mmCIF file of C-alpha atoms in Angstrom:
data_model
loop_
_atom_site.group_PDB
_atom_site.id
_atom_site.type_symbol
_atom_site.label_atom_id
_atom_site.label_comp_id
_atom_site.label_asym_id
_atom_site.label_seq_id
_atom_site.Cartn_x
_atom_site.Cartn_y
_atom_site.Cartn_z
ATOM 1 C CA MET G 1 -15.259 -112.480 47.411
ATOM 2 C CA TYR G 2 -15.151 -113.327 51.121
ATOM 3 C CA PHE G 3 -17.753 -110.669 51.983
ATOM 4 C CA ALA G 4 -19.994 -111.728 49.085
ATOM 5 C CA SER G 5 -19.850 -115.362 50.206
ATOM 6 C CA ARG G 6 -20.564 -114.339 53.776
ATOM 7 C CA LYS G 7 -23.585 -112.295 52.690
ATOM 8 C CA ALA G 8 -24.855 -115.218 50.626
ATOM 9 C CA MET G 9 -24.482 -117.565 53.599
ATOM 10 C CA LEU G 10 -26.268 -115.114 55.879
ATOM 11 C CA PHE G 11 -29.084 -114.800 53.354
ATOM 12 C CA ILE G 12 -29.426 -118.590 53.008
ATOM 13 C CA THR G 13 -29.350 -118.985 56.788
ATOM 14 C CA SER G 14 -32.003 -116.308 57.224
ATOM 15 C CA VAL G 15 -34.262 -117.952 54.648
ATOM 16 C CA PHE G 16 -33.764 -121.360 56.290
ATOM 17 C CA LEU G 17 -34.597 -120.000 59.740
ATOM 18 C CA ALA G 18 -37.625 -118.201 58.360
ATOM 19 C CA LEU G 19 -38.852 -121.460 56.823
ATOM 20 C CA LEU G 20 -38.288 -123.262 60.133
ATOM 21 C CA VAL G 21 -40.220 -120.644 62.075
ATOM 22 C CA THR G 22 -43.038 -120.742 59.522
ATOM 23 C CA GLY G 23 -43.102 -124.540 59.620
ATOM 24 C CA PHE G 24 -43.135 -124.689 63.406
ATOM 25 C CA GLY G 25 -45.851 -122.068 63.518
ATOM 26 C CA PHE G 26 -47.998 -123.962 61.026
ATOM 27 C CA SER G 27 -47.536 -127.245 62.889
ATOM 28 C CA SER G 28 -48.377 -125.686 66.252
ATOM 29 C CA TYR G 29 -51.434 -123.989 64.819
ATOM 30 C CA GLN G 30 -52.584 -127.149 63.067
ATOM 31 C CA ALA G 31 -52.058 -129.382 66.115
ATOM 32 C CA ALA G 32 -54.097 -126.954 68.229
ATOM 33 C CA ALA G 33 -56.809 -126.915 65.557
ATOM 34 C CA PHE G 34 -56.933 -130.731 65.430
ATOM 35 C CA GLU G 35 -57.471 -130.868 69.195
ATOM 36 C CA LYS G 36 -59.988 -128.019 69.205
ATOM 37 C CA ASN G 37 -62.039 -129.736 66.510
ATOM 38 C CA ASN G 38 -61.701 -133.123 68.224
ATOM 39 C CA PRO G 39 -61.757 -132.458 71.978
ATOM 40 C CA ASN G 40 -60.931 -135.262 74.360
ATOM 41 C CA LYS G 41 -64.008 -137.266 75.389
ATOM 42 C CA GLY G 42 -62.141 -139.541 77.794
ATOM 43 C CA ASP G 43 -60.670 -139.444 81.291
ATOM 44 C CA LEU G 44 -56.967 -138.987 81.972
ATOM 45 C CA ILE G 45 -55.837 -141.336 84.762
ATOM 46 C CA ASP G 46 -52.374 -141.534 86.317
ATOM 47 C CA VAL G 47 -50.952 -145.029 85.905
ATOM 48 C CA GLY G 48 -47.556 -144.461 87.497
ATOM 49 C CA GLY G 49 -46.115 -141.067 86.677
ATOM 50 C CA TYR G 50 -47.957 -140.501 83.417
ATOM 51 C CA ARG G 51 -51.595 -140.440 82.324
ATOM 52 C CA MET G 52 -53.557 -142.806 80.142
ATOM 53 C CA ASN G 53 -56.690 -141.580 78.394
ATOM 54 C CA SER G 54 -59.748 -143.823 78.181
ATOM 55 C CA VAL G 55 -63.504 -144.004 77.850
ATOM 56 C CA TYR G 56 -65.221 -146.439 80.199
ATOM 57 C CA VAL G 57 -68.747 -147.612 79.396
ATOM 58 C CA PRO G 58 -70.232 -149.335 82.471
ATOM 59 C CA ARG G 59 -72.359 -152.477 82.274
ATOM 60 C CA PRO G 60 -76.050 -152.439 83.199
ATOM 61 C CA LYS G 61 -77.564 -155.256 85.280
ATOM 62 C CA SER G 62 -78.893 -156.832 82.082
ATOM 63 C CA ALA G 63 -75.405 -157.218 80.547
ATOM 64 C CA ASP G 64 -74.743 -160.679 79.092
ATOM 65 C CA LEU G 65 -71.040 -160.359 78.253
ATOM 66 C CA PRO G 66 -67.909 -159.955 80.391
ATOM 67 C CA THR G 67 -65.804 -156.805 80.357
ATOM 68 C CA LEU G 68 -64.264 -155.885 76.990
ATOM 69 C CA VAL G 69 -61.006 -153.957 76.560
ATOM 70 C CA PHE G 70 -60.224 -152.578 73.097
ATOM 71 C CA ILE G 71 -56.659 -151.942 71.853
ATOM 72 C CA HIS G 72 -56.412 -149.861 68.678
ATOM 73 C CA GLY G 73 -53.786 -150.161 65.954
ATOM 74 C CA ALA G 74 -51.158 -147.810 64.556
ATOM 75 C CA SER G 75 -51.924 -144.212 63.514
ATOM 76 C CA THR G 76 -55.274 -144.161 65.334
ATOM 77 C CA ASN G 77 -56.791 -143.570 68.767
ATOM 78 C CA LEU G 78 -59.575 -144.965 70.945
ATOM 79 C CA ARG G 79 -62.303 -143.538 68.709
ATOM 80 C CA ASP G 80 -61.399 -145.988 65.954
ATOM 81 C CA GLN G 81 -62.580 -149.016 67.935
ATOM 82 C CA MET G 82 -65.252 -147.069 69.782
ATOM 83 C CA THR G 83 -66.906 -145.988 66.533
ATOM 84 C CA ALA G 84 -66.916 -149.587 65.288
ATOM 85 C CA PHE G 85 -68.178 -151.340 68.421
ATOM 86 C CA ARG G 86 -69.773 -149.116 71.035
ATOM 87 C CA GLY G 87 -73.134 -148.632 69.353
ATOM 88 C CA LYS G 88 -73.560 -152.364 68.735
ATOM 89 C CA LEU G 89 -72.400 -153.557 72.156
ATOM 90 C CA GLU G 90 -73.529 -150.881 74.595
ATOM 91 C CA GLY G 91 -75.759 -152.401 77.257
ATOM 92 C CA ARG G 92 -74.217 -155.847 76.872
ATOM 93 C CA ALA G 93 -70.868 -155.380 78.676
ATOM 94 C CA ASP G 94 -68.487 -153.067 80.476
ATOM 95 C CA MET G 95 -66.274 -151.606 77.778
ATOM 96 C CA LEU G 96 -62.944 -149.855 78.040
ATOM 97 C CA PHE G 97 -61.651 -147.932 75.017
ATOM 98 C CA LEU G 98 -58.168 -146.490 75.481
ATOM 99 C CA ASP G 99 -55.563 -144.341 73.772
ATOM 100 C CA ARG G 100 -52.272 -146.225 73.643
ATOM 101 C CA PRO G 101 -49.296 -144.441 75.262
ATOM 102 C CA GLY G 102 -48.269 -141.422 73.199
ATOM 103 C CA LEU G 103 -51.300 -141.556 70.895
ATOM 104 C CA GLY G 104 -54.677 -139.876 71.097
ATOM 105 C CA PHE G 105 -54.620 -137.941 74.371
ATOM 106 C CA SER G 106 -52.508 -140.368 76.414
ATOM 107 C CA ASP G 107 -49.091 -139.323 77.690
ATOM 108 C CA ARG G 108 -46.134 -141.255 76.290
ATOM 109 C CA GLY G 109 -44.632 -142.292 79.604
ATOM 110 C CA GLY G 110 -41.153 -143.800 79.813
ATOM 111 C CA PRO G 111 -39.001 -145.455 77.128
ATOM 112 C CA GLN G 112 -40.576 -148.841 77.856
ATOM 113 C CA ASN G 113 -43.756 -147.596 76.187
ATOM 114 C CA ALA G 114 -42.037 -147.605 72.804
ATOM 115 C CA TYR G 115 -42.525 -151.390 72.839
ATOM 116 C CA PRO G 116 -45.610 -153.644 72.998
ATOM 117 C CA ASP G 117 -44.781 -155.144 76.397
ATOM 118 C CA GLY G 118 -44.454 -151.680 77.942
ATOM 119 C CA GLN G 119 -47.795 -150.680 76.473
ATOM 120 C CA ALA G 120 -49.325 -153.936 77.725
ATOM 121 C CA ASP G 121 -48.123 -153.067 81.227
ATOM 122 C CA ALA G 122 -49.637 -149.578 80.873
ATOM 123 C CA ILE G 123 -52.985 -151.096 79.862
ATOM 124 C CA ALA G 124 -52.873 -153.502 82.796
ATOM 125 C CA ALA G 125 -52.220 -150.569 85.152
ATOM 126 C CA LEU G 126 -55.132 -148.647 83.639
ATOM 127 C CA MET G 127 -57.437 -151.650 84.034
ATOM 128 C CA ARG G 128 -56.527 -151.917 87.700
ATOM 129 C CA LYS G 129 -57.194 -148.208 88.184
ATOM 130 C CA ARG G 130 -60.584 -148.726 86.541
ATOM 131 C CA GLY G 131 -61.324 -151.707 88.793
ATOM 132 C CA ILE G 132 -61.195 -154.225 85.931
ATOM 133 C CA LYS G 133 -59.753 -157.548 87.073
ATOM 134 C CA ARG G 134 -60.289 -159.613 83.936
ATOM 135 C CA ALA G 135 -61.524 -158.966 80.395
ATOM 136 C CA ILE G 136 -61.783 -160.167 76.826
ATOM 137 C CA ILE G 137 -59.067 -158.245 74.983
ATOM 138 C CA VAL G 138 -60.068 -157.057 71.501
ATOM 139 C CA SER G 139 -57.156 -155.861 69.391
ATOM 140 C CA HIS G 140 -56.651 -154.603 65.860
ATOM 141 C CA SER G 141 -53.456 -154.624 63.752
ATOM 142 C CA PHE G 142 -50.494 -153.285 65.806
ATOM 143 C CA GLY G 143 -52.659 -153.815 68.859
ATOM 144 C CA GLY G 144 -52.347 -157.552 68.222
ATOM 145 C CA ALA G 145 -48.695 -157.557 69.302
ATOM 146 C CA ILE G 146 -49.712 -155.712 72.465
ATOM 147 C CA ALA G 147 -52.571 -158.142 73.166
ATOM 148 C CA ALA G 148 -50.228 -161.115 72.730
ATOM 149 C CA SER G 149 -47.704 -159.559 75.122
ATOM 150 C CA PHE G 150 -50.525 -158.741 77.543
ATOM 151 C CA SER G 151 -51.582 -162.386 77.507
ATOM 152 C CA LEU G 152 -48.013 -163.496 78.216
ATOM 153 C CA ASN G 153 -47.321 -161.022 81.019
ATOM 154 C CA HIS G 154 -50.772 -160.547 82.564
ATOM 155 C CA LYS G 155 -52.445 -163.885 81.858
ATOM 156 C CA ASP G 156 -54.668 -163.753 84.953
ATOM 157 C CA MET G 157 -56.334 -160.631 83.536
ATOM 158 C CA VAL G 158 -57.289 -162.288 80.221
ATOM 159 C CA ALA G 159 -60.674 -163.964 79.745
ATOM 160 C CA GLY G 160 -60.219 -164.288 75.992
ATOM 161 C CA LEU G 161 -58.472 -162.775 72.978
ATOM 162 C CA LEU G 162 -59.952 -161.465 69.736
ATOM 163 C CA PHE G 163 -57.303 -160.594 67.163
ATOM 164 C CA LEU G 164 -58.458 -158.544 64.163
ATOM 165 C CA SER G 165 -55.871 -158.468 61.338
ATOM 166 C CA PRO G 166 -53.069 -158.728 63.913
ATOM 167 C CA ALA G 167 -49.434 -157.746 63.427
ATOM 168 C CA THR G 168 -47.599 -160.302 65.556
ATOM 169 C CA HIS G 169 -44.740 -162.005 63.687
ATOM 170 C CA PRO G 170 -41.506 -161.132 61.853
ATOM 171 C CA TRP G 171 -41.997 -160.199 58.217
ATOM 172 C CA PRO G 172 -39.557 -159.991 55.289
ATOM 173 C CA GLY G 173 -38.262 -156.599 54.282
ATOM 174 C CA GLY G 174 -38.645 -153.573 56.492
ATOM 175 C CA ILE G 175 -41.043 -150.679 57.051
ATOM 176 C CA GLU G 176 -42.132 -147.642 55.084
ATOM 177 C CA TRP G 177 -39.280 -145.129 54.876
ATOM 178 C CA TYR G 178 -41.106 -142.355 56.718
ATOM 179 C CA TYR G 179 -41.365 -144.425 59.917
ATOM 180 C CA GLY G 180 -37.595 -144.774 59.986
ATOM 181 C CA ALA G 181 -37.136 -141.103 59.127
ATOM 182 C CA ALA G 182 -39.393 -139.973 61.954
ATOM 183 C CA LYS G 183 -37.506 -142.126 64.465
ATOM 184 C CA VAL G 184 -34.055 -140.609 63.786
ATOM 185 C CA PRO G 185 -32.921 -138.202 66.558
ATOM 186 C CA VAL G 186 -33.226 -134.494 65.659
ATOM 187 C CA PHE G 187 -34.033 -135.151 61.997
ATOM 188 C CA GLY G 188 -37.033 -137.237 63.017
ATOM 189 C CA TRP G 189 -38.329 -134.405 65.164
ATOM 190 C CA LEU G 190 -37.906 -131.962 62.282
ATOM 191 C CA PHE G 191 -39.553 -134.370 59.840
ATOM 192 C CA SER G 192 -42.506 -134.993 62.172
ATOM 193 C CA THR G 193 -42.935 -131.270 62.750
ATOM 194 C CA LEU G 194 -42.371 -129.785 59.318
ATOM 195 C CA VAL G 195 -43.342 -132.519 56.845
ATOM 196 C CA ALA G 196 -45.878 -134.848 58.425
ATOM 197 C CA PRO G 197 -48.740 -132.395 59.165
ATOM 198 C CA PRO G 198 -49.120 -130.751 55.729
ATOM 199 C CA VAL G 199 -48.383 -133.930 53.736
ATOM 200 C CA GLY G 200 -50.610 -135.999 56.014
ATOM 201 C CA MET G 201 -53.495 -133.578 55.583
ATOM 202 C CA ALA G 202 -53.192 -133.897 51.826
ATOM 203 C CA LEU G 203 -53.062 -137.702 51.866
ATOM 204 C CA ILE G 204 -55.312 -138.735 54.759
ATOM 205 C CA ASP G 205 -58.414 -139.365 52.667
ATOM 206 C CA LYS G 206 -56.569 -141.585 50.205
ATOM 207 C CA ALA G 207 -54.543 -143.303 52.942
ATOM 208 C CA THR G 208 -57.544 -144.252 55.080
ATOM 209 C CA LYS G 209 -59.397 -145.588 52.051
ATOM 210 C CA ALA G 210 -56.359 -147.727 51.212
ATOM 211 C CA VAL G 211 -56.481 -149.322 54.671
ATOM 212 C CA PHE G 212 -60.029 -150.540 53.974
ATOM 213 C CA GLU G 213 -59.444 -151.717 50.379
ATOM 214 C CA PRO G 214 -61.027 -153.513 48.621
ATOM 215 C CA ASN G 215 -63.889 -152.846 51.031
ATOM 216 C CA GLN G 216 -65.520 -149.449 51.329
ATOM 217 C CA ARG G 217 -64.458 -147.002 54.010
ATOM 218 C CA PRO G 218 -67.378 -145.250 55.743
ATOM 219 C CA ASP G 219 -67.737 -141.750 54.335
ATOM 220 C CA ASP G 220 -67.493 -140.165 57.787
ATOM 221 C CA TYR G 221 -64.646 -142.363 59.050
ATOM 222 C CA VAL G 222 -62.011 -139.602 59.235
ATOM 223 C CA GLU G 223 -64.329 -137.282 61.163
ATOM 224 C CA GLN G 224 -65.850 -139.907 63.463
ATOM 225 C CA THR G 225 -62.477 -141.359 64.454
ATOM 226 C CA ALA G 226 -60.650 -138.023 64.760
ATOM 227 C CA ALA G 227 -57.991 -139.410 62.441
ATOM 228 C CA TYR G 228 -56.263 -136.028 62.143
ATOM 229 C CA LEU G 229 -54.994 -136.403 65.723
ATOM 230 C CA ALA G 230 -52.343 -138.791 64.378
ATOM 231 C CA LEU G 231 -50.805 -135.930 62.377
ATOM 232 C CA ARG G 232 -49.805 -133.911 65.439
ATOM 233 C CA PRO G 233 -45.986 -133.973 65.474
ATOM 234 C CA ARG G 234 -45.607 -135.717 68.826
ATOM 235 C CA ALA G 235 -48.234 -138.362 68.055
ATOM 236 C CA PHE G 236 -46.821 -138.912 64.561
ATOM 237 C CA ARG G 237 -43.326 -139.495 65.931
ATOM 238 C CA ASN G 238 -44.509 -141.754 68.768
ATOM 239 C CA ASN G 239 -46.436 -143.851 66.268
ATOM 240 C CA ALA G 240 -43.410 -144.022 63.968
ATOM 241 C CA VAL G 241 -41.179 -145.187 66.809
ATOM 242 C CA ASP G 242 -43.731 -147.872 67.743
ATOM 243 C CA VAL G 243 -43.815 -149.189 64.190
ATOM 244 C CA ALA G 244 -40.048 -148.936 63.701
ATOM 245 C CA ASN G 245 -39.455 -150.985 66.861
ATOM 246 C CA LEU G 246 -41.991 -153.698 66.086
ATOM 247 C CA LEU G 247 -39.989 -155.994 63.804
ATOM 248 C CA GLU G 248 -37.109 -156.583 66.209
ATOM 249 C CA TYR G 249 -39.577 -156.909 69.069
ATOM 250 C CA VAL G 250 -41.667 -159.666 67.469
ATOM 251 C CA LYS G 251 -38.505 -161.495 66.398
ATOM 252 C CA ARG G 252 -37.640 -161.726 70.066
ATOM 253 C CA VAL G 253 -41.081 -162.336 71.575
ATOM 254 C CA SER G 254 -43.102 -164.327 69.015
ATOM 255 C CA PRO G 255 -41.432 -167.657 69.956
ATOM 256 C CA ARG G 256 -43.187 -167.295 73.328
ATOM 257 C CA TYR G 257 -46.685 -167.179 71.836
ATOM 258 C CA LYS G 258 -46.914 -170.937 72.349
ATOM 259 C CA GLU G 259 -47.220 -170.141 76.058
ATOM 260 C CA ILE G 260 -50.578 -168.382 75.523
ATOM 261 C CA ARG G 261 -53.412 -170.444 77.005
ATOM 262 C CA ALA G 262 -56.338 -168.024 76.766
ATOM 263 C CA PRO G 263 -59.121 -168.857 74.287
ATOM 264 C CA ALA G 264 -58.503 -166.923 71.088
ATOM 265 C CA VAL G 265 -60.228 -166.079 67.822
ATOM 266 C CA ILE G 266 -58.347 -164.540 64.883
ATOM 267 C CA ILE G 267 -60.173 -162.799 62.029
ATOM 268 C CA THR G 268 -58.224 -161.909 58.899
ATOM 269 C CA GLY G 269 -58.764 -161.238 55.195
ATOM 270 C CA ASP G 270 -56.865 -162.495 52.177
ATOM 271 C CA ALA G 271 -57.062 -159.031 50.598
ATOM 272 C CA ASP G 272 -55.221 -157.376 53.509
ATOM 273 C CA ARG G 273 -52.190 -155.581 52.073
ATOM 274 C CA VAL G 274 -51.229 -153.840 55.322
ATOM 275 C CA VAL G 275 -50.595 -156.914 57.495
ATOM 276 C CA LEU G 276 -50.202 -160.100 55.449
ATOM 277 C CA PRO G 277 -52.378 -162.893 56.897
ATOM 278 C CA GLU G 278 -50.108 -165.764 55.903
ATOM 279 C CA ILE G 279 -47.272 -164.268 57.943
ATOM 280 C CA HIS G 280 -49.165 -163.078 61.001
ATOM 281 C CA SER G 281 -52.624 -164.568 61.500
ATOM 282 C CA ARG G 282 -51.816 -168.079 60.307
ATOM 283 C CA GLN G 283 -48.659 -168.334 62.390
ATOM 284 C CA LEU G 284 -50.472 -166.915 65.410
ATOM 285 C CA HIS G 285 -53.168 -169.554 64.964
ATOM 286 C CA GLU G 286 -50.506 -172.270 64.838
ATOM 287 C CA ASP G 287 -48.851 -170.862 67.959
ATOM 288 C CA ILE G 288 -51.951 -170.593 70.169
ATOM 289 C CA THR G 289 -53.290 -174.059 70.916
ATOM 290 C CA GLY G 290 -57.051 -174.291 70.412
ATOM 291 C CA SER G 291 -57.380 -170.922 68.679
ATOM 292 C CA THR G 292 -59.918 -170.351 65.908
ATOM 293 C CA LEU G 293 -58.810 -168.782 62.623
ATOM 294 C CA LEU G 294 -61.453 -167.173 60.402
ATOM 295 C CA GLY G 295 -60.059 -166.268 57.002
ATOM 296 C CA ILE G 296 -62.395 -164.148 54.881
ATOM 297 C CA HIS G 297 -61.985 -163.876 51.115
ATOM 298 C CA ASN G 298 -61.912 -160.295 49.775
ATOM 299 C CA LEU G 299 -61.607 -158.773 53.252
ATOM 300 C CA GLY G 300 -59.082 -155.956 53.715
ATOM 301 C CA HIS G 301 -57.418 -154.668 56.871
ATOM 302 C CA LYS G 302 -60.510 -153.479 58.741
ATOM 303 C CA PRO G 303 -62.640 -156.426 59.911
ATOM 304 C CA ASP G 304 -63.714 -154.284 62.871
ATOM 305 C CA TYR G 305 -65.787 -152.212 60.416
ATOM 306 C CA THR G 306 -66.340 -154.493 57.437
ATOM 307 C CA VAL G 307 -67.455 -157.624 59.350
ATOM 308 C CA THR G 308 -68.359 -156.113 62.719
ATOM 309 C CA ASP G 309 -71.145 -158.625 63.321
ATOM 310 C CA LEU G 310 -68.698 -161.512 62.902
ATOM 311 C CA ALA G 311 -66.312 -159.873 65.363
ATOM 312 C CA ILE G 312 -69.148 -159.546 67.874
ATOM 313 C CA ALA G 313 -70.082 -163.209 67.350
ATOM 314 C CA ALA G 314 -66.446 -164.057 68.097
ATOM 315 C CA ILE G 315 -66.657 -162.046 71.328
ATOM 316 C CA GLU G 316 -69.819 -163.961 72.230
ATOM 317 C CA THR G 317 -68.036 -167.254 71.546
ATOM 318 C CA LEU G 318 -65.151 -166.228 73.798
ATOM 319 C CA ALA G 319 -67.756 -165.432 76.453
ATOM 320 C CA GLY G 320 -69.050 -169.003 76.278
ATOM 321 C CA LYS G 321 -72.061 -168.519 74.034
ATOM 322 C CA LYS G 322 -72.736 -170.933 71.180
ATOM 323 C CA ARG G 323 -72.211 -169.304 67.800
ATOM 324 C CA ASN G 324 -71.496 -170.992 64.489
ATOM 325 C CA LEU G 325 -68.519 -168.845 63.548
ATOM 326 C CA LYS G 326 -67.696 -170.704 60.350
ATOM 327 C CA GLN G 327 -71.230 -170.248 59.057
ATOM 328 C CA LEU G 328 -71.241 -166.581 60.038
ATOM 329 C CA ALA G 329 -67.844 -166.130 58.377
ATOM 330 C CA ALA G 330 -69.220 -167.662 55.169
ATOM 331 C CA GLN G 331 -72.172 -165.269 55.283
ATOM 332 C CA ALA G 332 -69.852 -162.294 55.796
ATOM 333 C CA GLN G 333 -67.683 -163.463 52.924
ATOM 334 C CA ALA G 334 -70.691 -163.715 50.627
ATOM 335 C CA ARG G 335 -71.765 -160.196 51.622
ATOM 336 C CA ILE G 336 -68.444 -158.598 50.625
ATOM 337 C CA ALA G 337 -67.684 -160.823 47.633
ATOM 338 C CA GLY G 338 -68.364 -158.007 45.177
ATOM 339 C CA ASP G 339 -66.381 -155.325 47.001
ATOM 340 C CA LYS G 340 -63.679 -153.715 44.901
ATOM 341 C CA THR G 341 -61.601 -150.582 44.863
ATOM 342 C CA GLU G 342 -63.126 -147.781 42.823
#
């Protein structure tokens, strides 16, 4: 009986190890394929012992807007904001699109970069390396918490703030289970390596469409934004840690938002099921004296794509130009009134 049990255990162990090796091999192959199919188009710059990746678009002499710095949300990279804005703003401003620490092609850096204030410091260091002294900060979703922290800790570098569906305040409940799973030591590494890539590949089309709902996701969104890069094990786990840390962070920091003095515009939609506007955008508006809140009926979580022209008008307003944002918001709302999930 002892020898039979031992043989059974050896067999089970051998099968388990074989599955691990196969899983690691698949993940390594897939991560390499993601990067080969989506090569880095940015520049890696040392910001203090680790490198941040970014694309800098210089301003021509005819530019009519100040420098713009774009901070992307969770599970994405710099191409998300670059795809939405570059084509419509090129020639009007300097623009800096960046991969947040540990995402896209940026290094993770130290443990401080698992929190919004650490990432804000990293962005400030990158701006200095790029020779950018002051900018309008454009942020989406998770990037909103970073932009708020940036405004608190680097206020002299902020010319204005545009928050698009920001995640900035404590919310009831918790987070999706897989974020917590990916954060756990050892198990999280295994989960991010063995489970996330194949499951993510199967679900990415449906998941990205859900982020846009009830509005339509561009057909080429996944390809244009290199969304598959988020499924690489290291990027997946870094993103999960960011998200898992956010709730406790905003509980601690959000009471300081009343200190923000930069001009700010917040664009949100009442159909956003990713970041609830009543919890985040409305409270942020109440916290930042003089801010403008534009709530759009039937708008989901992606105003950067669905109402891009309104976002650009908000940037122009922050730059001192006269734009009737409420009228433009009403026009955008009328345009998407019939949007619905298929």
